[in-house]
Coordinates of C-alpha atoms in Angstrom, one line a residue:
X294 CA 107.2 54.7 92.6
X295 CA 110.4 56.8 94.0
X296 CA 113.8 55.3 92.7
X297 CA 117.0 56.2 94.6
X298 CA 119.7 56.0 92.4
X299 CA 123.2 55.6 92.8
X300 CA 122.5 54.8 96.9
X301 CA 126.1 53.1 97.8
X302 CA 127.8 56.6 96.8
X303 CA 127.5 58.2 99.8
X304 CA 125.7 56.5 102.5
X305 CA 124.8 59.8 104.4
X306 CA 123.5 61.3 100.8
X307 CA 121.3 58.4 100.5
X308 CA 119.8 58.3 104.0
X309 CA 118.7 62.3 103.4
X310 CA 117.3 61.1 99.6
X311 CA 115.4 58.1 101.2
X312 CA 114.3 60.1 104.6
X313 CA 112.7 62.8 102.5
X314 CA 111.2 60.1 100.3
X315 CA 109.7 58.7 103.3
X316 CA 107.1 61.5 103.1
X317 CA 105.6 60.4 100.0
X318 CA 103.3 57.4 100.1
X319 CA 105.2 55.1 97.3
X320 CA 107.3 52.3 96.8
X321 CA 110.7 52.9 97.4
X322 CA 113.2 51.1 95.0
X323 CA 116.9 51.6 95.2
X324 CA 119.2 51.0 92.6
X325 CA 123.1 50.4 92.6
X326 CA 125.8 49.4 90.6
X327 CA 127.8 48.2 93.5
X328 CA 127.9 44.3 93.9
X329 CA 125.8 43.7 96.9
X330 CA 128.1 42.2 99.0
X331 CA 130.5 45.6 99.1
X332 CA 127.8 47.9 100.3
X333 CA 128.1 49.4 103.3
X334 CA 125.5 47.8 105.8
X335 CA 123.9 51.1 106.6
X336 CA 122.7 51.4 102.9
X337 CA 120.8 47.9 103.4
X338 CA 119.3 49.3 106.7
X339 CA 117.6 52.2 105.0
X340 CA 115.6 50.1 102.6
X341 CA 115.0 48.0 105.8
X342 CA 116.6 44.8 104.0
X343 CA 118.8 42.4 106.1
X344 CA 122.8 42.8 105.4
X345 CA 124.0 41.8 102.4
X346 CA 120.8 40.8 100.8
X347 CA 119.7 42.6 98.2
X348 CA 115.8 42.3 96.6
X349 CA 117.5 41.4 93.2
X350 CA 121.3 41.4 91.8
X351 CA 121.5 40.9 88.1
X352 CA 125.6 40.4 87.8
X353 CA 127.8 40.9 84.8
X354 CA 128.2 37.1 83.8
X355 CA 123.9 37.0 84.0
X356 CA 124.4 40.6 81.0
X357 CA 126.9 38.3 79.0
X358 CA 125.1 35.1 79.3
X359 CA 121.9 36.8 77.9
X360 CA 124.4 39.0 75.2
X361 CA 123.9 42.3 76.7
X362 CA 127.5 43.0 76.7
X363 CA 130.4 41.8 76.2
X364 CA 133.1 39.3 78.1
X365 CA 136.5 41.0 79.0
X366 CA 140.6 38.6 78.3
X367 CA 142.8 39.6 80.8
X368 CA 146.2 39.8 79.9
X369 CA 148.9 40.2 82.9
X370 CA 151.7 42.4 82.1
X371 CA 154.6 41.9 84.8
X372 CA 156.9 44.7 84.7
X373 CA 159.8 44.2 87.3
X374 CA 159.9 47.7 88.3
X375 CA 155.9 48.0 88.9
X376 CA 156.3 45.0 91.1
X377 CA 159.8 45.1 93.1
X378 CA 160.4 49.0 92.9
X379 CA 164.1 50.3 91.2
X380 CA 166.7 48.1 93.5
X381 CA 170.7 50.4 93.1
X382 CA 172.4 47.3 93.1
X383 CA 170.6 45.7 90.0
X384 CA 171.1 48.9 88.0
X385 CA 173.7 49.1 85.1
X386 CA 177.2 50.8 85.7
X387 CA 175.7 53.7 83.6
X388 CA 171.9 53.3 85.4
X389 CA 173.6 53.9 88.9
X390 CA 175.8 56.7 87.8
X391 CA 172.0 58.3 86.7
X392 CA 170.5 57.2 90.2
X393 CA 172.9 58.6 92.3
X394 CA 172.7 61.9 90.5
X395 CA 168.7 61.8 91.1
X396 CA 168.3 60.1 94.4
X397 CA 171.6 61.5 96.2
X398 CA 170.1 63.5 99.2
X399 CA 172.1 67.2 98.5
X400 CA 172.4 67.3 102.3
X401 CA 172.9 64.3 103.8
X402 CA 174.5 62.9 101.1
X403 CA 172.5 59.4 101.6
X404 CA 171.1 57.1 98.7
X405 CA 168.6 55.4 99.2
X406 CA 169.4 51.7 98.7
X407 CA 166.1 51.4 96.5
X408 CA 162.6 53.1 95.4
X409 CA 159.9 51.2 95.8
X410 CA 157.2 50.7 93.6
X411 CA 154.5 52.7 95.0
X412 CA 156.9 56.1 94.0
X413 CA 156.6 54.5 90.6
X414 CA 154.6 56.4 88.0
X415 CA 153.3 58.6 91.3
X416 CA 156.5 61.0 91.3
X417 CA 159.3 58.8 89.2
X418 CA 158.7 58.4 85.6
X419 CA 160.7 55.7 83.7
X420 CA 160.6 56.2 80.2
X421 CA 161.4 52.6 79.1
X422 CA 158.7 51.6 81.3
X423 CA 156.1 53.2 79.4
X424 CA 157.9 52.7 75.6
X425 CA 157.6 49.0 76.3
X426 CA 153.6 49.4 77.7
X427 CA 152.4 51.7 74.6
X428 CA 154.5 49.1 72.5
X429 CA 153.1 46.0 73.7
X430 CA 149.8 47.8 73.5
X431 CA 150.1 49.0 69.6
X432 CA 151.2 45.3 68.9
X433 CA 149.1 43.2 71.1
X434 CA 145.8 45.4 71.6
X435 CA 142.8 44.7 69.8
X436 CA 142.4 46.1 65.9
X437 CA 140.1 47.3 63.9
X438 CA 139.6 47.9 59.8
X439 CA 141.0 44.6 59.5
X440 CA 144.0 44.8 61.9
X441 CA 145.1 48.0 60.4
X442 CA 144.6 50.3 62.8
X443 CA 143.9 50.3 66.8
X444 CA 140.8 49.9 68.1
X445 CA 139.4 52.9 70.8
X446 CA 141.9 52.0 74.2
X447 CA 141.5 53.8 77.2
X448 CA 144.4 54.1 79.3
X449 CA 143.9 54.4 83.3
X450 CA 147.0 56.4 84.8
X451 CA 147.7 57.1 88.0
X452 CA 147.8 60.2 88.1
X453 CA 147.8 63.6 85.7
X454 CA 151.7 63.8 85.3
X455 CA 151.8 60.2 84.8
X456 CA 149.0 60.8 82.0
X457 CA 151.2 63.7 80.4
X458 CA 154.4 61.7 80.5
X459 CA 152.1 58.5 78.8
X460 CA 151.3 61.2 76.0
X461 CA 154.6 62.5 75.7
X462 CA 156.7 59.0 75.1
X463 CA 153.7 57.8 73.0
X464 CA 154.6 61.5 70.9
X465 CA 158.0 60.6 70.8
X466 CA 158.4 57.0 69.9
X467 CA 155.5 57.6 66.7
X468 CA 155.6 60.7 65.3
X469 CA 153.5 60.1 62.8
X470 CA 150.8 60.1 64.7
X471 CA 151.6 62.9 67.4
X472 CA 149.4 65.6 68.9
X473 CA 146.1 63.6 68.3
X474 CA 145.9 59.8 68.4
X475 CA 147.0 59.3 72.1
X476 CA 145.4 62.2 74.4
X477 CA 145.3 63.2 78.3
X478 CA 141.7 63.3 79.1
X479 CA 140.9 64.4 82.7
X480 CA 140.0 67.2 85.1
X481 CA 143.2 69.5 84.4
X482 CA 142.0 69.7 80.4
X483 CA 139.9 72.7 79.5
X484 CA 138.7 71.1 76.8
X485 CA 137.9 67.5 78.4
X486 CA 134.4 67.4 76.9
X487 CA 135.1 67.9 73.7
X488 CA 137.8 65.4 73.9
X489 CA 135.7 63.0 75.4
X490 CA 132.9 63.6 72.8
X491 CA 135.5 63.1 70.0
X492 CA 136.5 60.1 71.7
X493 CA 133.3 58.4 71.7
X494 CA 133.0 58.6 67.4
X495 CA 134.5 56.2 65.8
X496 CA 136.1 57.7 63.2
X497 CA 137.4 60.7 65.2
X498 CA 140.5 60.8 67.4
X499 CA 141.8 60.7 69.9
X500 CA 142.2 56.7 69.7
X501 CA 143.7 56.5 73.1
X502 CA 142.7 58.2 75.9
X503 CA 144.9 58.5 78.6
X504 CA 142.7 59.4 82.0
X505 CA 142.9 59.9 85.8
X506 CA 139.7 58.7 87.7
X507 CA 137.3 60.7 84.7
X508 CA 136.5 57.8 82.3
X509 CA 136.4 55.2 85.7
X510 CA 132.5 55.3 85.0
X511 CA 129.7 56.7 83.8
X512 CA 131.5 56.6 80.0
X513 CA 129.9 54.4 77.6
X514 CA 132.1 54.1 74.4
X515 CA 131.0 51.0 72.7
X516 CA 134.1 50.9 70.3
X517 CA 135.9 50.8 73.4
X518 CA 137.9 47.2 72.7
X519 CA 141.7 48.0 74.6
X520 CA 141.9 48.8 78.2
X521 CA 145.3 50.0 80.0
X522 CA 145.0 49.2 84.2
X523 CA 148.5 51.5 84.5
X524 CA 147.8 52.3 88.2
X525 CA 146.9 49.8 91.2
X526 CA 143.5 49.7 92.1
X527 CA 142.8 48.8 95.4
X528 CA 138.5 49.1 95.7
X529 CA 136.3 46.2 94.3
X530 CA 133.9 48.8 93.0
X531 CA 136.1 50.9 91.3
X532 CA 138.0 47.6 89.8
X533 CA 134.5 46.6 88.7
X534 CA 133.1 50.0 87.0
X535 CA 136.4 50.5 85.1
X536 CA 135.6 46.7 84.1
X537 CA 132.4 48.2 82.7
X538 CA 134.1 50.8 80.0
X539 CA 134.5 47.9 77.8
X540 CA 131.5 45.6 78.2
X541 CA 129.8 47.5 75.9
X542 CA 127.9 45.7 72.3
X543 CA 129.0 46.8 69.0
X544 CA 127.4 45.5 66.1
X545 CA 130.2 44.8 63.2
X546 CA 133.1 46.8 64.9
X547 CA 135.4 44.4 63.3
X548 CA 133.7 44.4 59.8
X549 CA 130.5 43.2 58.3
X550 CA 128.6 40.3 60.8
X551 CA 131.9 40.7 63.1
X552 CA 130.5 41.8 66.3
X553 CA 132.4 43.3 68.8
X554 CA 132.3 39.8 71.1
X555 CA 135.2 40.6 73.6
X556 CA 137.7 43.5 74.6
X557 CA 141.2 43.4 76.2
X558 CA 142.2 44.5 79.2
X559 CA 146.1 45.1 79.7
X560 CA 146.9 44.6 83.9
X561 CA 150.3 46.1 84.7
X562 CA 149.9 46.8 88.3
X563 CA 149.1 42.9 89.6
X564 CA 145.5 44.3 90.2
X565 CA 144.4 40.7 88.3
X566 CA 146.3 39.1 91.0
X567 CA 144.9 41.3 93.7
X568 CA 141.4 40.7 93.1
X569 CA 141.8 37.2 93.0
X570 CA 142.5 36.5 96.4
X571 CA 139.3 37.2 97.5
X572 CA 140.2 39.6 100.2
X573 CA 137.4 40.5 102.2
X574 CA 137.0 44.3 101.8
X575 CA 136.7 46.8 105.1
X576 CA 133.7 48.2 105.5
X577 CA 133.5 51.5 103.7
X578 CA 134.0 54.4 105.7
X579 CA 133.1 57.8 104.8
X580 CA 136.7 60.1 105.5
X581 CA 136.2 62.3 109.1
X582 CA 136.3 66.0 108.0
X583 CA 138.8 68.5 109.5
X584 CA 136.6 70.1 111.2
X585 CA 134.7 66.9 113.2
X586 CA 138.6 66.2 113.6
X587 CA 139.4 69.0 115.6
X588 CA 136.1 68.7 117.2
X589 CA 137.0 65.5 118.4
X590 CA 140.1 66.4 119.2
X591 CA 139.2 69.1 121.6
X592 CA 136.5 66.7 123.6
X593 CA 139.3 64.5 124.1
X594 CA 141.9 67.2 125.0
X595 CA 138.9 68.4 127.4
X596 CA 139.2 65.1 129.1
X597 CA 143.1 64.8 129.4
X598 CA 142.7 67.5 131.3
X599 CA 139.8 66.9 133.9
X600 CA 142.2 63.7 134.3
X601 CA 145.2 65.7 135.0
X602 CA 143.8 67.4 138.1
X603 CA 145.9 70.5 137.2
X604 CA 144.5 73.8 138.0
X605 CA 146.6 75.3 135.8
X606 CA 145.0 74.1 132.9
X607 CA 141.1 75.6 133.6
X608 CA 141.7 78.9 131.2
X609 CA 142.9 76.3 128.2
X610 CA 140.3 74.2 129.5
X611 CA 137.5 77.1 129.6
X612 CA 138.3 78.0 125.9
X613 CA 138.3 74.5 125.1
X614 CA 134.7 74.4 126.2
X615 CA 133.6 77.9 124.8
X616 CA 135.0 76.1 121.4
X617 CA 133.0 73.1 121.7
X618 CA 130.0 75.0 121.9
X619 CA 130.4 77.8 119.4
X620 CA 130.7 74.6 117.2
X621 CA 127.5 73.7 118.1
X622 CA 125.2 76.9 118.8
X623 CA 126.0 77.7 115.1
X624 CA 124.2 75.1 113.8
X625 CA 121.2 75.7 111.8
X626 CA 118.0 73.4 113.7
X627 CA 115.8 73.3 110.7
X628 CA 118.7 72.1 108.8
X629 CA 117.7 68.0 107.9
X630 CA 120.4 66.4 109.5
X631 CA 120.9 68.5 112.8
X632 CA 117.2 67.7 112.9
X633 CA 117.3 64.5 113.5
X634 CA 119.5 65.0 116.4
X635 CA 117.7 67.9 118.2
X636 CA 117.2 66.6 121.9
X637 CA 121.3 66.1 121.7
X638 CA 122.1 69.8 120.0
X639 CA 119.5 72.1 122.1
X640 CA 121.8 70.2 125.2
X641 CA 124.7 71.2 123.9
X642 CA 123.7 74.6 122.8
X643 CA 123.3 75.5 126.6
X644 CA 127.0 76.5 127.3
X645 CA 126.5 75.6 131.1
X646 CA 126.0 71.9 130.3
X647 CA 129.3 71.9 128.6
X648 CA 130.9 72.4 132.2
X649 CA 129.3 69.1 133.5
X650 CA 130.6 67.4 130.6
X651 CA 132.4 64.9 133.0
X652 CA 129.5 64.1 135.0
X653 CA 127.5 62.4 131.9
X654 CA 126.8 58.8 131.8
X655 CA 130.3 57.4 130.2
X656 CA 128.7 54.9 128.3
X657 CA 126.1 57.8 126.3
X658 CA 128.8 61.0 126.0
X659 CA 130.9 59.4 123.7
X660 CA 128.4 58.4 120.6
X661 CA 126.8 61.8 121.1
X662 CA 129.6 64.0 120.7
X663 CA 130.8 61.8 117.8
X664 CA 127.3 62.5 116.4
X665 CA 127.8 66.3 116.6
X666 CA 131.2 66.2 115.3
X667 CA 129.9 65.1 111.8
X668 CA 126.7 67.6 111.8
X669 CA 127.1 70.6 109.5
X670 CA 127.3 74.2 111.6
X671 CA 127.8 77.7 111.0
X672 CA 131.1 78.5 112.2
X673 CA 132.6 81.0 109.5
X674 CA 135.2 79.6 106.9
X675 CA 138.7 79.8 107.9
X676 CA 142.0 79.0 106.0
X677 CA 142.6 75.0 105.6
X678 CA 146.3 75.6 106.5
X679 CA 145.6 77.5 109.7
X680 CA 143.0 74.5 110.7
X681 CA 145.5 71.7 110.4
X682 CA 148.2 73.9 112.5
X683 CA 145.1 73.8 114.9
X684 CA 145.0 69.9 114.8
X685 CA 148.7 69.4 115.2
X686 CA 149.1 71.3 117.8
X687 CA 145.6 69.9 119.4
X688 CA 147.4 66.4 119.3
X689 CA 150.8 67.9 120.9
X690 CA 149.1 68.8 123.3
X691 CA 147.2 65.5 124.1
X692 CA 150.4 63.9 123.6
X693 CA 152.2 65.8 125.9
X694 CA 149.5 65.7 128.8
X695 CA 149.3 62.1 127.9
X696 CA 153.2 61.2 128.4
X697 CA 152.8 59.5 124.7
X698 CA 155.6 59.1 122.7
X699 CA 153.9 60.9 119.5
X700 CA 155.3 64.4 120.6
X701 CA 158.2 63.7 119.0
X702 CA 157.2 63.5 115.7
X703 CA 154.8 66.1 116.3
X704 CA 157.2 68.2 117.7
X705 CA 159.4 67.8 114.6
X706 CA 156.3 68.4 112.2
X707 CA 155.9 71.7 114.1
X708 CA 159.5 72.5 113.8
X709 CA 159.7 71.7 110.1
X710 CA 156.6 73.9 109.4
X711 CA 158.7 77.1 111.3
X712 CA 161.4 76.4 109.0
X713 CA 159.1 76.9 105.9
X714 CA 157.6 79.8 107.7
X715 CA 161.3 81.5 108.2
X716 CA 161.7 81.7 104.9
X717 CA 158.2 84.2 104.6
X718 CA 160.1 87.0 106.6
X719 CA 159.7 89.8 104.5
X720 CA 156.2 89.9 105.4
X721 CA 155.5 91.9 108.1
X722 CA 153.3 89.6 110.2
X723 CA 155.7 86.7 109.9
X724 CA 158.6 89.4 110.4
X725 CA 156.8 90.6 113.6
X726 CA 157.0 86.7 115.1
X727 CA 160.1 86.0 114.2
X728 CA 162.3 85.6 117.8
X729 CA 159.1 83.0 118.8
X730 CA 159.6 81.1 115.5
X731 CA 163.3 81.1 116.6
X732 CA 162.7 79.9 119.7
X733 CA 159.9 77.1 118.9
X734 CA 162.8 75.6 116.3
X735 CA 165.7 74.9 119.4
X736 CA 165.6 71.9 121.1
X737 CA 165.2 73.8 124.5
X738 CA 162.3 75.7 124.0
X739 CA 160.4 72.0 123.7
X740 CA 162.1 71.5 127.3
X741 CA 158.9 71.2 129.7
X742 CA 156.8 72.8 127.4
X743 CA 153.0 72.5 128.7
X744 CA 149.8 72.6 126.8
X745 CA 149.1 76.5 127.8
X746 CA 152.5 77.1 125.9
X747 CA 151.7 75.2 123.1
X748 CA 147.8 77.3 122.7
X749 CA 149.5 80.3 123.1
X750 CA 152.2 79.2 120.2
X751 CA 148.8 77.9 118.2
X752 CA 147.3 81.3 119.1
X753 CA 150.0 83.8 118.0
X754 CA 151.0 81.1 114.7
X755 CA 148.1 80.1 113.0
X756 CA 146.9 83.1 111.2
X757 CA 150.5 82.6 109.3
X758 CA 150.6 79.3 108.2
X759 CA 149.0 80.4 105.2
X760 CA 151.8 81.9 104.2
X761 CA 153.6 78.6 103.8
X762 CA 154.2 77.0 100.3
X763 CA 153.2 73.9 99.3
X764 CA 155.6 71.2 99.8
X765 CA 155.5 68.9 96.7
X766 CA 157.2 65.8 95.9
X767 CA 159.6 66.8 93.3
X768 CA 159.0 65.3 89.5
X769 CA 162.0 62.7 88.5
X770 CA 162.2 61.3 85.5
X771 CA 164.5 58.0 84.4
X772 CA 165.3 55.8 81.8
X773 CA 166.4 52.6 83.4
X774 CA 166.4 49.2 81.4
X775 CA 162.9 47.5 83.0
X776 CA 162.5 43.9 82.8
X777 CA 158.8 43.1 81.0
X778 CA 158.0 39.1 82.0
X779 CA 156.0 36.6 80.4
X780 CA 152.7 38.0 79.2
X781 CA 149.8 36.0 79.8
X782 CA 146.0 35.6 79.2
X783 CA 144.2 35.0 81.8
X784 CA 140.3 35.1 83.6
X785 CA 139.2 38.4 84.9
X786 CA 138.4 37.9 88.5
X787 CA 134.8 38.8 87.9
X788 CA 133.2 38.1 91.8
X789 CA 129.9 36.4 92.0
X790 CA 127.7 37.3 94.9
X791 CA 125.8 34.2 94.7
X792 CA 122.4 35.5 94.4
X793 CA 120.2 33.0 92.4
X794 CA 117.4 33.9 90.2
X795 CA 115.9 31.0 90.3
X796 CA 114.9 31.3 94.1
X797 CA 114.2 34.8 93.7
X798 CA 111.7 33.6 91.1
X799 CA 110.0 31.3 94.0
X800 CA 110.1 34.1 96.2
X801 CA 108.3 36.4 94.3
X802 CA 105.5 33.9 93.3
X803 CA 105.7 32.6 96.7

């Protein structure tokens, strides 16, 4: 028997793991944690299973039913702020002299009427927000050693400055127990293993650990009895596997014959409320690279410009085409994937066909291209920065052949990047491009300006936008009054897929 674990991951991972199994005469058994109605329907068509039904589904209320872990109280936690953003007009006297010192725009002199909530805890830090969290949890979260002390609480944040600043108000507001019983444990700490193993003994701290996306799964603390939901959470699956840090048995956590027999779990981002509407989820879509993004880009650039009937267009056209098939004469034939798609690459790879491309059947073109998009290939690595200027001005150009009213804000993307570049002049490439950088950023330059000028712009440009600095959303950090509402328990929305043992039962002995 071959077993394919983990199959919703990745869908494309899974069909190379179950292809190559394929050669092996075996059963073939798939296993997942994802609830079966959430997979992708591609993952169901390797095992050859109809959408959406699984062989078997054994859910979380079947593991507590038969006391093989644990069942979770919600508790909802509305904070104002986390819900309805920081409004100027609600603030204090004193709160609004501190907003408009933060949010004034220097330039413009604009403020911003409000921030909404999704800038909170993502670049805007509110300290009472978080004292009244970590105070609620310290006084409301599960104990152990007969109430004494806090049981093991895992605190989800949204992101690694937000874990830092949970660690640093926790630091501040009880001393006594600062610099081990509340710490960050993610990707940005050397020393996240050892935490983690520390973590995981009872008697060891830390006793909260604060983490971004590394104790979502695969952790299993059984002491674990508090946990923090301090970010949104928008995917079922995720919702479910941090569910799954705290379902875990302990025998006589609580003292002798007290079984662990339940563990908290403190919502402050309305994801309770989220889950139980019972949205139906999108179907999961792996994210297009850059590359098959510039691939695709240039196939459809290649037809703007068979449509525009413009003769001068057939040089940008030409390298267009030479593009498109470097792409794919690099790729590797014994390689799995391109395999499985040989007719369509050795086509391809025949730079003659590429000059026909408009005389393929409409209906087949399309899908195939799309196909060898998404295939690896063995074009050399190039800067990310330089790529994206590729894209952009990829799109100008569509947009501009096109008559679409996206050049504007591509334009002014392009425009913005220049400025950034400006400021590199003391090196002596960007130095040596200087009077074109000064012309892209006028307003006249953009006057007419044809897709030729815009590849010869990407031509002489790109190798420089590596140059250009990050731009990062500048850290703010506040301490307006937040209004906590009423607290309550509630269900966790724990979805049930419906699958019924009892007919699987008749199936099997069928």
């Amino acid at each position: 028997m071959l077993q394919v674990a983990g199959c919703r991951l990745k869908v494309a991972g899974c069909r190379l793991q179950v292809e190559g199994c394929r050669y092996f005469d075996s059963l073939l058994v798939g296993l997942t944690a994802t609830p079966r109605n959430e997979i992708n329907r591609d993952t169901y068509g390797i095992f050859d299973l109809e959408a959406g039904v699984p062989t078997f589904a054994y859910e979380l209320n079947n593991a507590i039913a038969d006391n093989y872990l644990v069942p979770p109280q919600g508790i909802k936690v509305p904070f104002k702020f986390l819900r309805q953003g920081i409004n100027y007009n609600q603030l204090s006297e004193a709160e609004r002299e501190e907003y408009e010192e933060k949010f004034r725009d220097e330039e413009t002199g604009e403020l911003p009427d409000k921030v909404n909530a999704a800038a909170i805890n993502k670049w805007l830090f509110n300290s009472n927000t978080v004292d009244q969290a970590l105070e609620l949890l310290m006084e409301k979260g599960l104990k152990i050693e007969g109430g004494d002390r806090l049981g093991k609480t895992i605190i989800f944040a949204r992101n690694h400055s937000h874990a830092e600043f949970i660690v640093q108000r926790f630091d501040h507001n009880y001393p006594h127990h600062k610099g081990k019983f509340a710490q960050v444990i993610d990707s940005h700490n050397s020393y996240a293993q050892s935490l983690l193993d520390d973590f995981s003994e009872l008697n060891k701290e830390p006793t909260i650990a604060v983490s971004v996306d590394m104790l979502d799964t695969g952790v299993d603390v059984p002491e674990v009895v508090n946990l923090v939901f301090f970010k949104p959470i928008y995917s079922r699956v995720k919702f479910n596997q941090m569910i799954g840090r705290g379902t875990r048995l302990c025998p006589e956590l609580f003292g002798v014959e007290q079984d662990k027999d339940k563990f908290f779990i403190f919502d402050l981002c309305s994801n309770f409320d989220y889950f139980s509407q019972n949205l139906k989820e999108s179907e999961p879509k792996l994210p297009e690279s850059l590359t098959a993004q510039i691939f695709n880009a240039r196939f459809k650039l290649n037809e703007a410009i068979i449509k525009s009937n413009n003769p001068d267009y057939d040089q940008l056209r030409d390298s267009l085409l030479d593009k498109l098939h470097q792409h794919v004469v690099t790729m590797e034939k014994d390689n799995f994937l391109v395999r499985r798609h040989l007719k369509t690459v050795e086509y391809f790879s025949d730079r003659t066909n590429w000059n026909t491309l408009n005389q393929l059947p409409s209906s087949s073109c399309p899908g195939e291209i799309e196909t060898l998009a998404s295939l690896p290939n063995g074009l050399p690595k190039e800067n990310e920065g330089s790529k994206r200027f590729d894209l952009l001005c990829l799109k100008i150009q569509l947009a501009i052949l096109k008559k679409s009213s996206d050049f504007i804000q591509l334009r002014d993307k392009v425009r913005d990047l220049l400025d950034r570049l400006e400021e590199k002049q003391t090196i002596p490439m960007v130095k040596q491009q200087l009077p074109l950088i000064e012309d892209v950023k006028e307003e006249t330059w953009w006057s007419d300006v044809t897709p030729s000028q815009i590849e010869s712009l990407r031509v002489r440009l790109r190798d420089l936008i590596k140059f250009i600095d990050k731009k990062e959303q500048n850290i703010v950090h506040t301490n307006f009054e937040d209004e906590l509402g009423e607290i309550v328990e509630v269900d966790v929305p724990i979805q049930q897929t419906g699958f019924s043992r009892d007919q699987y039962h008749k199936k099997v002995k069928a």
